[in-house]
Amino acid sequence: MEEPVDTATAILASAAVLLRERTFDDISYRALADEVGISERTIYRQYPTRAHLLAALSNWIEQTCFPLPPFVTVSDFCAAVHQRFHAFDASPAYAYVGARASAISPTLDTEPAYLTRAIEAMLDVAAPTLNRRDRRRVAASLRYFSSAMFWARLRTGLDLDAAEICDAFDQAVSTVLARLPEATWARS
């Protein structure tokens, strides 16, 4: 017996199905309601604006289609991001939703993303003497370079494939981390 799906999840799953055939801009609340089998008003109750729908859809897609494997070290982080970029190449419509959602103003009151917290935890281990301000700055940089937005800009702007984007990511990570003082790094 299948577990029941809540309305919000059904809306997001149906929006993801529609993304296979259309762009996000071409998915109307009416078409989405028809796909889910609910009223258009119910969609508006769950997601009052398209920005709310986009943000929720992006989060849902990231969790279901592009989960980042756990990482503890910088090399684990890089390997996880490489895997993610190849997944983006395999499902570009979904990755573009993530990129677009990250470009809009936040619509939800959320705590720092899992990825930001995971990067900060990695830095706590790898660079234990890094001060809080610099740790947050480095984490923000690494989060951007591992994002769908970074992937999309290199994919559409420079027509790079996942392997080339991984190379650019590796260079960016090396540049950011090279700026940290040598005494910051934990001794193995």
mmCIF file with all atom_site columns, C-alpha atoms in Angstrom:
data_model
loop_
_atom_site.group_PDB
_atom_site.id
_atom_site.type_symbol
_atom_site.label_atom_id
_atom_site.label_alt_id
_atom_site.label_comp_id
_atom_site.label_asym_id
_atom_site.label_entity_id
_atom_site.label_seq_id
_atom_site.pdbx_PDB_ins_code
_atom_site.Cartn_x
_atom_site.Cartn_y
_atom_site.Cartn_z
_atom_site.occupancy
_atom_site.B_iso_or_equiv
_atom_site.pdbx_formal_charge
_atom_site.auth_seq_id
_atom_site.auth_comp_id
_atom_site.auth_asym_id
_atom_site.auth_atom_id
_atom_site.pdbx_PDB_model_num
ATOM 1   C CA . MET A 1 1   ? 0.000  0.000  0.000   1.00 0.00 ? 1   MET A CA 1
ATOM 2   C CA . GLU A 1 2   ? 1.390  3.397  -1.000  1.00 0.00 ? 2   GLU A CA 1
ATOM 3   C CA . GLU A 1 3   ? 1.944  6.083  1.583   1.00 0.00 ? 3   GLU A CA 1
ATOM 4   C CA . PRO A 1 4   ? -0.375 9.088  1.079   1.00 0.00 ? 4   PRO A CA 1
ATOM 5   C CA . VAL A 1 5   ? 1.214  12.196 -0.394  1.00 0.00 ? 5   VAL A CA 1
ATOM 6   C CA . ASP A 1 6   ? 0.442  15.610 1.034   1.00 0.00 ? 6   ASP A CA 1
ATOM 7   C CA . THR A 1 7   ? -0.945 18.290 -1.265  1.00 0.00 ? 7   THR A CA 1
ATOM 8   C CA . ALA A 1 8   ? 2.217  20.396 -1.343  1.00 0.00 ? 8   ALA A CA 1
ATOM 9   C CA . THR A 1 9   ? 4.348  17.409 -2.349  1.00 0.00 ? 9   THR A CA 1
ATOM 10  C CA . ALA A 1 10  ? 1.820  16.362 -4.999  1.00 0.00 ? 10  ALA A CA 1
ATOM 11  C CA . ILE A 1 11  ? 1.944  19.876 -6.466  1.00 0.00 ? 11  ILE A CA 1
ATOM 12  C CA . LEU A 1 12  ? 5.748  19.882 -6.564  1.00 0.00 ? 12  LEU A CA 1
ATOM 13  C CA . ALA A 1 13  ? 5.974  16.371 -8.024  1.00 0.00 ? 13  ALA A CA 1
ATOM 14  C CA . SER A 1 14  ? 3.469  17.309 -10.721 1.00 0.00 ? 14  SER A CA 1
ATOM 15  C CA . ALA A 1 15  ? 5.344  20.514 -11.495 1.00 0.00 ? 15  ALA A CA 1
ATOM 16  C CA . ALA A 1 16  ? 8.512  18.438 -11.924 1.00 0.00 ? 16  ALA A CA 1
ATOM 17  C CA . VAL A 1 17  ? 6.669  16.147 -14.359 1.00 0.00 ? 17  VAL A CA 1
ATOM 18  C CA . LEU A 1 18  ? 5.461  19.178 -16.335 1.00 0.00 ? 18  LEU A CA 1
ATOM 19  C CA . LEU A 1 19  ? 9.039  20.517 -16.463 1.00 0.00 ? 19  LEU A CA 1
ATOM 20  C CA . ARG A 1 20  ? 9.916  17.595 -18.717 1.00 0.00 ? 20  ARG A CA 1
ATOM 21  C CA . GLU A 1 21  ? 7.650  19.091 -21.388 1.00 0.00 ? 21  GLU A CA 1
ATOM 22  C CA . ARG A 1 22  ? 7.680  22.849 -20.669 1.00 0.00 ? 22  ARG A CA 1
ATOM 23  C CA . THR A 1 23  ? 9.707  25.597 -19.084 1.00 0.00 ? 23  THR A CA 1
ATOM 24  C CA . PHE A 1 24  ? 8.780  26.857 -15.630 1.00 0.00 ? 24  PHE A CA 1
ATOM 25  C CA . ASP A 1 25  ? 7.327  30.024 -17.180 1.00 0.00 ? 25  ASP A CA 1
ATOM 26  C CA . ASP A 1 26  ? 5.022  27.903 -19.341 1.00 0.00 ? 26  ASP A CA 1
ATOM 27  C CA . ILE A 1 27  ? 3.536  26.008 -16.390 1.00 0.00 ? 27  ILE A CA 1
ATOM 28  C CA . SER A 1 28  ? 0.357  27.800 -15.365 1.00 0.00 ? 28  SER A CA 1
ATOM 29  C CA . TYR A 1 29  ? -1.363 27.300 -12.042 1.00 0.00 ? 29  TYR A CA 1
ATOM 30  C CA . ARG A 1 30  ? -4.373 26.043 -14.067 1.00 0.00 ? 30  ARG A CA 1
ATOM 31  C CA . ALA A 1 31  ? -2.277 23.370 -15.852 1.00 0.00 ? 31  ALA A CA 1
ATOM 32  C CA . LEU A 1 32  ? -0.651 22.413 -12.579 1.00 0.00 ? 32  LEU A CA 1
ATOM 33  C CA . ALA A 1 33  ? -4.028 22.096 -10.851 1.00 0.00 ? 33  ALA A CA 1
ATOM 34  C CA . ASP A 1 34  ? -5.299 19.910 -13.699 1.00 0.00 ? 34  ASP A CA 1
ATOM 35  C CA . GLU A 1 35  ? -2.192 17.708 -13.462 1.00 0.00 ? 35  GLU A CA 1
ATOM 36  C CA . VAL A 1 36  ? -2.608 17.233 -9.700  1.00 0.00 ? 36  VAL A CA 1
ATOM 37  C CA . GLY A 1 37  ? -6.396 16.924 -9.829  1.00 0.00 ? 37  GLY A CA 1
ATOM 38  C CA . ILE A 1 38  ? -7.114 19.796 -7.448  1.00 0.00 ? 38  ILE A CA 1
ATOM 39  C CA . SER A 1 39  ? -8.473 23.314 -7.778  1.00 0.00 ? 39  SER A CA 1
ATOM 40  C CA . GLU A 1 40  ? -6.346 26.217 -8.887  1.00 0.00 ? 40  GLU A CA 1
ATOM 41  C CA . ARG A 1 41  ? -7.291 27.923 -5.627  1.00 0.00 ? 41  ARG A CA 1
ATOM 42  C CA . THR A 1 42  ? -5.574 25.104 -3.683  1.00 0.00 ? 42  THR A CA 1
ATOM 43  C CA . ILE A 1 43  ? -2.366 25.777 -5.592  1.00 0.00 ? 43  ILE A CA 1
ATOM 44  C CA . TYR A 1 44  ? -2.584 29.474 -4.644  1.00 0.00 ? 44  TYR A CA 1
ATOM 45  C CA . ARG A 1 45  ? -3.174 28.565 -0.992  1.00 0.00 ? 45  ARG A CA 1
ATOM 46  C CA . GLN A 1 46  ? 0.006  26.489 -0.958  1.00 0.00 ? 46  GLN A CA 1
ATOM 47  C CA . TYR A 1 47  ? 2.086  28.853 -3.134  1.00 0.00 ? 47  TYR A CA 1
ATOM 48  C CA . PRO A 1 48  ? 0.651  32.393 -3.195  1.00 0.00 ? 48  PRO A CA 1
ATOM 49  C CA . THR A 1 49  ? 3.129  33.601 -5.829  1.00 0.00 ? 49  THR A CA 1
ATOM 50  C CA . ARG A 1 50  ? 5.166  31.986 -8.575  1.00 0.00 ? 50  ARG A CA 1
ATOM 51  C CA . ALA A 1 51  ? 8.279  32.948 -6.594  1.00 0.00 ? 51  ALA A CA 1
ATOM 52  C CA . HIS A 1 52  ? 7.020  30.812 -3.697  1.00 0.00 ? 52  HIS A CA 1
ATOM 53  C CA . LEU A 1 53  ? 6.337  27.924 -6.074  1.00 0.00 ? 53  LEU A CA 1
ATOM 54  C CA . LEU A 1 54  ? 9.753  28.307 -7.714  1.00 0.00 ? 54  LEU A CA 1
ATOM 55  C CA . ALA A 1 55  ? 11.583 28.341 -4.366  1.00 0.00 ? 55  ALA A CA 1
ATOM 56  C CA . ALA A 1 56  ? 9.686  25.304 -3.070  1.00 0.00 ? 56  ALA A CA 1
ATOM 57  C CA . LEU A 1 57  ? 10.104 23.429 -6.356  1.00 0.00 ? 57  LEU A CA 1
ATOM 58  C CA . SER A 1 58  ? 13.819 24.157 -6.386  1.00 0.00 ? 58  SER A CA 1
ATOM 59  C CA . ASN A 1 59  ? 14.221 22.847 -2.833  1.00 0.00 ? 59  ASN A CA 1
ATOM 60  C CA . TRP A 1 60  ? 12.155 19.752 -3.630  1.00 0.00 ? 60  TRP A CA 1
ATOM 61  C CA . ILE A 1 61  ? 14.135 19.012 -6.814  1.00 0.00 ? 61  ILE A CA 1
ATOM 62  C CA . GLU A 1 62  ? 17.431 19.501 -4.981  1.00 0.00 ? 62  GLU A CA 1
ATOM 63  C CA . GLN A 1 63  ? 16.398 17.047 -2.256  1.00 0.00 ? 63  GLN A CA 1
ATOM 64  C CA . THR A 1 64  ? 14.900 14.431 -4.566  1.00 0.00 ? 64  THR A CA 1
ATOM 65  C CA . CYS A 1 65  ? 16.992 14.658 -7.747  1.00 0.00 ? 65  CYS A CA 1
ATOM 66  C CA . PHE A 1 66  ? 20.309 16.206 -6.742  1.00 0.00 ? 66  PHE A CA 1
ATOM 67  C CA . PRO A 1 67  ? 21.043 15.220 -3.143  1.00 0.00 ? 67  PRO A CA 1
ATOM 68  C CA . LEU A 1 68  ? 24.629 15.952 -2.238  1.00 0.00 ? 68  LEU A CA 1
ATOM 69  C CA . PRO A 1 69  ? 26.375 12.963 -0.667  1.00 0.00 ? 69  PRO A CA 1
ATOM 70  C CA . PRO A 1 70  ? 27.792 13.569 2.804   1.00 0.00 ? 70  PRO A CA 1
ATOM 71  C CA . PHE A 1 71  ? 31.327 14.941 2.909   1.00 0.00 ? 71  PHE A CA 1
ATOM 72  C CA . VAL A 1 72  ? 33.895 15.642 5.603   1.00 0.00 ? 72  VAL A CA 1
ATOM 73  C CA . THR A 1 73  ? 37.013 16.597 3.683   1.00 0.00 ? 73  THR A CA 1
ATOM 74  C CA . VAL A 1 74  ? 37.611 19.097 0.902   1.00 0.00 ? 74  VAL A CA 1
ATOM 75  C CA . SER A 1 75  ? 38.338 16.244 -1.524  1.00 0.00 ? 75  SER A CA 1
ATOM 76  C CA . ASP A 1 76  ? 35.046 14.527 -0.552  1.00 0.00 ? 76  ASP A CA 1
ATOM 77  C CA . PHE A 1 77  ? 33.256 17.837 -1.121  1.00 0.00 ? 77  PHE A CA 1
ATOM 78  C CA . CYS A 1 78  ? 34.819 18.227 -4.564  1.00 0.00 ? 78  CYS A CA 1
ATOM 79  C CA . ALA A 1 79  ? 33.890 14.656 -5.530  1.00 0.00 ? 79  ALA A CA 1
ATOM 80  C CA . ALA A 1 80  ? 30.305 15.212 -4.361  1.00 0.00 ? 80  ALA A CA 1
ATOM 81  C CA . VAL A 1 81  ? 30.013 18.417 -6.401  1.00 0.00 ? 81  VAL A CA 1
ATOM 82  C CA . HIS A 1 82  ? 31.455 16.702 -9.477  1.00 0.00 ? 82  HIS A CA 1
ATOM 83  C CA . GLN A 1 83  ? 28.757 14.038 -9.134  1.00 0.00 ? 83  GLN A CA 1
ATOM 84  C CA . ARG A 1 84  ? 26.146 16.765 -8.801  1.00 0.00 ? 84  ARG A CA 1
ATOM 85  C CA . PHE A 1 85  ? 27.331 18.643 -11.910 1.00 0.00 ? 85  PHE A CA 1
ATOM 86  C CA . HIS A 1 86  ? 27.092 15.444 -13.966 1.00 0.00 ? 86  HIS A CA 1
ATOM 87  C CA . ALA A 1 87  ? 23.542 14.971 -12.621 1.00 0.00 ? 87  ALA A CA 1
ATOM 88  C CA . PHE A 1 88  ? 22.749 18.569 -13.651 1.00 0.00 ? 88  PHE A CA 1
ATOM 89  C CA . ASP A 1 89  ? 23.946 17.765 -17.184 1.00 0.00 ? 89  ASP A CA 1
ATOM 90  C CA . ALA A 1 90  ? 21.660 14.709 -17.234 1.00 0.00 ? 90  ALA A CA 1
ATOM 91  C CA . SER A 1 91  ? 18.596 16.767 -16.119 1.00 0.00 ? 91  SER A CA 1
ATOM 92  C CA . PRO A 1 92  ? 19.247 20.346 -17.219 1.00 0.00 ? 92  PRO A CA 1
ATOM 93  C CA . ALA A 1 93  ? 15.619 21.517 -16.936 1.00 0.00 ? 93  ALA A CA 1
ATOM 94  C CA . TYR A 1 94  ? 15.656 20.659 -13.250 1.00 0.00 ? 94  TYR A CA 1
ATOM 95  C CA . ALA A 1 95  ? 19.058 22.250 -12.723 1.00 0.00 ? 95  ALA A CA 1
ATOM 96  C CA . TYR A 1 96  ? 17.898 25.458 -14.409 1.00 0.00 ? 96  TYR A CA 1
ATOM 97  C CA . VAL A 1 97  ? 14.981 25.680 -11.947 1.00 0.00 ? 97  VAL A CA 1
ATOM 98  C CA . GLY A 1 98  ? 17.522 25.563 -9.114  1.00 0.00 ? 98  GLY A CA 1
ATOM 99  C CA . ALA A 1 99  ? 19.625 28.216 -10.787 1.00 0.00 ? 99  ALA A CA 1
ATOM 100 C CA . ARG A 1 100 ? 16.666 30.485 -11.367 1.00 0.00 ? 100 ARG A CA 1
ATOM 101 C CA . ALA A 1 101 ? 15.370 30.056 -7.819  1.00 0.00 ? 101 ALA A CA 1
ATOM 102 C CA . SER A 1 102 ? 18.730 31.061 -6.396  1.00 0.00 ? 102 SER A CA 1
ATOM 103 C CA . ALA A 1 103 ? 18.594 34.280 -8.410  1.00 0.00 ? 103 ALA A CA 1
ATOM 104 C CA . ILE A 1 104 ? 15.331 35.520 -6.859  1.00 0.00 ? 104 ILE A CA 1
ATOM 105 C CA . SER A 1 105 ? 14.871 37.174 -3.526  1.00 0.00 ? 105 SER A CA 1
ATOM 106 C CA . PRO A 1 106 ? 14.207 34.748 -0.689  1.00 0.00 ? 106 PRO A CA 1
ATOM 107 C CA . THR A 1 107 ? 10.511 34.092 -0.225  1.00 0.00 ? 107 THR A CA 1
ATOM 108 C CA . LEU A 1 108 ? 10.751 31.849 2.806   1.00 0.00 ? 108 LEU A CA 1
ATOM 109 C CA . ASP A 1 109 ? 12.164 32.480 6.254   1.00 0.00 ? 109 ASP A CA 1
ATOM 110 C CA . THR A 1 110 ? 14.703 29.702 6.331   1.00 0.00 ? 110 THR A CA 1
ATOM 111 C CA . GLU A 1 111 ? 17.808 28.942 8.293   1.00 0.00 ? 111 GLU A CA 1
ATOM 112 C CA . PRO A 1 112 ? 21.120 28.519 6.466   1.00 0.00 ? 112 PRO A CA 1
ATOM 113 C CA . ALA A 1 113 ? 20.915 25.741 3.907   1.00 0.00 ? 113 ALA A CA 1
ATOM 114 C CA . TYR A 1 114 ? 22.141 22.256 4.702   1.00 0.00 ? 114 TYR A CA 1
ATOM 115 C CA . LEU A 1 115 ? 24.966 22.729 2.210   1.00 0.00 ? 115 LEU A CA 1
ATOM 116 C CA . THR A 1 116 ? 26.184 25.922 3.903   1.00 0.00 ? 116 THR A CA 1
ATOM 117 C CA . ARG A 1 117 ? 26.176 24.218 7.309   1.00 0.00 ? 117 ARG A CA 1
ATOM 118 C CA . ALA A 1 118 ? 27.975 21.170 5.889   1.00 0.00 ? 118 ALA A CA 1
ATOM 119 C CA . ILE A 1 119 ? 30.667 23.331 4.268   1.00 0.00 ? 119 ILE A CA 1
ATOM 120 C CA . GLU A 1 120 ? 31.166 25.257 7.515   1.00 0.00 ? 120 GLU A CA 1
ATOM 121 C CA . ALA A 1 121 ? 31.486 21.962 9.418   1.00 0.00 ? 121 ALA A CA 1
ATOM 122 C CA . MET A 1 122 ? 34.035 20.738 6.861   1.00 0.00 ? 122 MET A CA 1
ATOM 123 C CA . LEU A 1 123 ? 35.995 23.972 7.326   1.00 0.00 ? 123 LEU A CA 1
ATOM 124 C CA . ASP A 1 124 ? 35.840 23.592 11.119  1.00 0.00 ? 124 ASP A CA 1
ATOM 125 C CA . VAL A 1 125 ? 37.684 20.295 10.725  1.00 0.00 ? 125 VAL A CA 1
ATOM 126 C CA . ALA A 1 126 ? 40.002 21.221 7.848   1.00 0.00 ? 126 ALA A CA 1
ATOM 127 C CA . ALA A 1 127 ? 40.839 24.755 9.014   1.00 0.00 ? 127 ALA A CA 1
ATOM 128 C CA . PRO A 1 128 ? 40.165 24.820 12.769  1.00 0.00 ? 128 PRO A CA 1
ATOM 129 C CA . THR A 1 129 ? 41.809 28.191 13.433  1.00 0.00 ? 129 THR A CA 1
ATOM 130 C CA . LEU A 1 130 ? 39.901 30.013 10.699  1.00 0.00 ? 130 LEU A CA 1
ATOM 131 C CA . ASN A 1 131 ? 37.965 32.881 12.278  1.00 0.00 ? 131 ASN A CA 1
ATOM 132 C CA . ARG A 1 132 ? 34.164 32.903 12.064  1.00 0.00 ? 132 ARG A CA 1
ATOM 133 C CA . ARG A 1 133 ? 33.950 35.765 9.553   1.00 0.00 ? 133 ARG A CA 1
ATOM 134 C CA . ASP A 1 134 ? 36.409 34.167 7.134   1.00 0.00 ? 134 ASP A CA 1
ATOM 135 C CA . ARG A 1 135 ? 34.813 30.739 7.561   1.00 0.00 ? 135 ARG A CA 1
ATOM 136 C CA . ARG A 1 136 ? 31.454 32.227 6.557   1.00 0.00 ? 136 ARG A CA 1
ATOM 137 C CA . ARG A 1 137 ? 33.020 34.039 3.588   1.00 0.00 ? 137 ARG A CA 1
ATOM 138 C CA . VAL A 1 138 ? 34.788 30.894 2.374   1.00 0.00 ? 138 VAL A CA 1
ATOM 139 C CA . ALA A 1 139 ? 31.637 28.810 2.904   1.00 0.00 ? 139 ALA A CA 1
ATOM 140 C CA . ALA A 1 140 ? 29.578 31.302 0.876   1.00 0.00 ? 140 ALA A CA 1
ATOM 141 C CA . SER A 1 141 ? 32.126 31.178 -1.948  1.00 0.00 ? 141 SER A CA 1
ATOM 142 C CA . LEU A 1 142 ? 32.241 27.383 -1.969  1.00 0.00 ? 142 LEU A CA 1
ATOM 143 C CA . ARG A 1 143 ? 28.456 27.209 -1.851  1.00 0.00 ? 143 ARG A CA 1
ATOM 144 C CA . TYR A 1 144 ? 28.196 29.445 -4.916  1.00 0.00 ? 144 TYR A CA 1
ATOM 145 C CA . PHE A 1 145 ? 30.800 27.481 -6.868  1.00 0.00 ? 145 PHE A CA 1
ATOM 146 C CA . SER A 1 146 ? 28.917 24.240 -6.079  1.00 0.00 ? 146 SER A CA 1
ATOM 147 C CA . SER A 1 147 ? 25.526 25.687 -7.048  1.00 0.00 ? 147 SER A CA 1
ATOM 148 C CA . ALA A 1 148 ? 23.163 25.161 -9.938  1.00 0.00 ? 148 ALA A CA 1
ATOM 149 C CA . MET A 1 149 ? 23.633 28.873 -10.684 1.00 0.00 ? 149 MET A CA 1
ATOM 150 C CA . PHE A 1 150 ? 27.394 28.417 -11.252 1.00 0.00 ? 150 PHE A CA 1
ATOM 151 C CA . TRP A 1 151 ? 26.731 25.327 -13.385 1.00 0.00 ? 151 TRP A CA 1
ATOM 152 C CA . ALA A 1 152 ? 24.042 27.142 -15.430 1.00 0.00 ? 152 ALA A CA 1
ATOM 153 C CA . ARG A 1 153 ? 26.192 30.207 -16.063 1.00 0.00 ? 153 ARG A CA 1
ATOM 154 C CA . LEU A 1 154 ? 29.060 28.116 -17.383 1.00 0.00 ? 154 LEU A CA 1
ATOM 155 C CA . ARG A 1 155 ? 26.724 25.791 -19.292 1.00 0.00 ? 155 ARG A CA 1
ATOM 156 C CA . THR A 1 156 ? 24.768 28.521 -21.067 1.00 0.00 ? 156 THR A CA 1
ATOM 157 C CA . GLY A 1 157 ? 27.318 31.333 -21.126 1.00 0.00 ? 157 GLY A CA 1
ATOM 158 C CA . LEU A 1 158 ? 30.354 29.340 -22.207 1.00 0.00 ? 158 LEU A CA 1
ATOM 159 C CA . ASP A 1 159 ? 28.720 26.122 -23.500 1.00 0.00 ? 159 ASP A CA 1
ATOM 160 C CA . LEU A 1 160 ? 30.805 23.988 -21.133 1.00 0.00 ? 160 LEU A CA 1
ATOM 161 C CA . ASP A 1 161 ? 29.872 20.406 -20.313 1.00 0.00 ? 161 ASP A CA 1
ATOM 162 C CA . ALA A 1 162 ? 29.930 18.863 -16.829 1.00 0.00 ? 162 ALA A CA 1
ATOM 163 C CA . ALA A 1 163 ? 33.585 17.763 -17.057 1.00 0.00 ? 163 ALA A CA 1
ATOM 164 C CA . GLU A 1 164 ? 34.701 21.267 -18.041 1.00 0.00 ? 164 GLU A CA 1
ATOM 165 C CA . ILE A 1 165 ? 32.543 22.823 -15.336 1.00 0.00 ? 165 ILE A CA 1
ATOM 166 C CA . CYS A 1 166 ? 34.123 20.429 -12.812 1.00 0.00 ? 166 CYS A CA 1
ATOM 167 C CA . ASP A 1 167 ? 37.547 21.682 -13.907 1.00 0.00 ? 167 ASP A CA 1
ATOM 168 C CA . ALA A 1 168 ? 36.433 25.303 -13.434 1.00 0.00 ? 168 ALA A CA 1
ATOM 169 C CA . PHE A 1 169 ? 34.975 24.392 -10.025 1.00 0.00 ? 169 PHE A CA 1
ATOM 170 C CA . ASP A 1 170 ? 38.249 22.739 -8.955  1.00 0.00 ? 170 ASP A CA 1
ATOM 171 C CA . GLN A 1 171 ? 40.192 25.845 -9.994  1.00 0.00 ? 171 GLN A CA 1
ATOM 172 C CA . ALA A 1 172 ? 37.786 28.118 -8.113  1.00 0.00 ? 172 ALA A CA 1
ATOM 173 C CA . VAL A 1 173 ? 37.992 25.988 -4.942  1.00 0.00 ? 173 VAL A CA 1
ATOM 174 C CA . SER A 1 174 ? 41.796 25.933 -5.148  1.00 0.00 ? 174 SER A CA 1
ATOM 175 C CA . THR A 1 175 ? 41.908 29.713 -5.558  1.00 0.00 ? 175 THR A CA 1
ATOM 176 C CA . VAL A 1 176 ? 39.573 30.349 -2.610  1.00 0.00 ? 176 VAL A CA 1
ATOM 177 C CA . LEU A 1 177 ? 41.387 27.945 -0.293  1.00 0.00 ? 177 LEU A CA 1
ATOM 178 C CA . ALA A 1 178 ? 44.840 29.162 -1.356  1.00 0.00 ? 178 ALA A CA 1
ATOM 179 C CA . ARG A 1 179 ? 43.957 32.592 0.056   1.00 0.00 ? 179 ARG A CA 1
ATOM 180 C CA . LEU A 1 180 ? 43.761 31.166 3.582   1.00 0.00 ? 180 LEU A CA 1
ATOM 181 C CA . PRO A 1 181 ? 46.842 31.446 5.787   1.00 0.00 ? 181 PRO A CA 1
ATOM 182 C CA . GLU A 1 182 ? 48.900 28.245 5.988   1.00 0.00 ? 182 GLU A CA 1
ATOM 183 C CA . ALA A 1 183 ? 48.574 28.175 9.791   1.00 0.00 ? 183 ALA A CA 1
ATOM 184 C CA . THR A 1 184 ? 44.791 27.818 9.380   1.00 0.00 ? 184 THR A CA 1
ATOM 185 C CA . TRP A 1 185 ? 44.929 24.219 8.148   1.00 0.00 ? 185 TRP A CA 1
ATOM 186 C CA . ALA A 1 186 ? 44.757 21.208 10.426  1.00 0.00 ? 186 ALA A CA 1
ATOM 187 C CA . ARG A 1 187 ? 47.838 19.008 10.421  1.00 0.00 ? 187 ARG A CA 1
ATOM 188 C CA . SER A 1 188 ? 47.159 15.422 9.370   1.00 0.00 ? 188 SER A CA 1
#
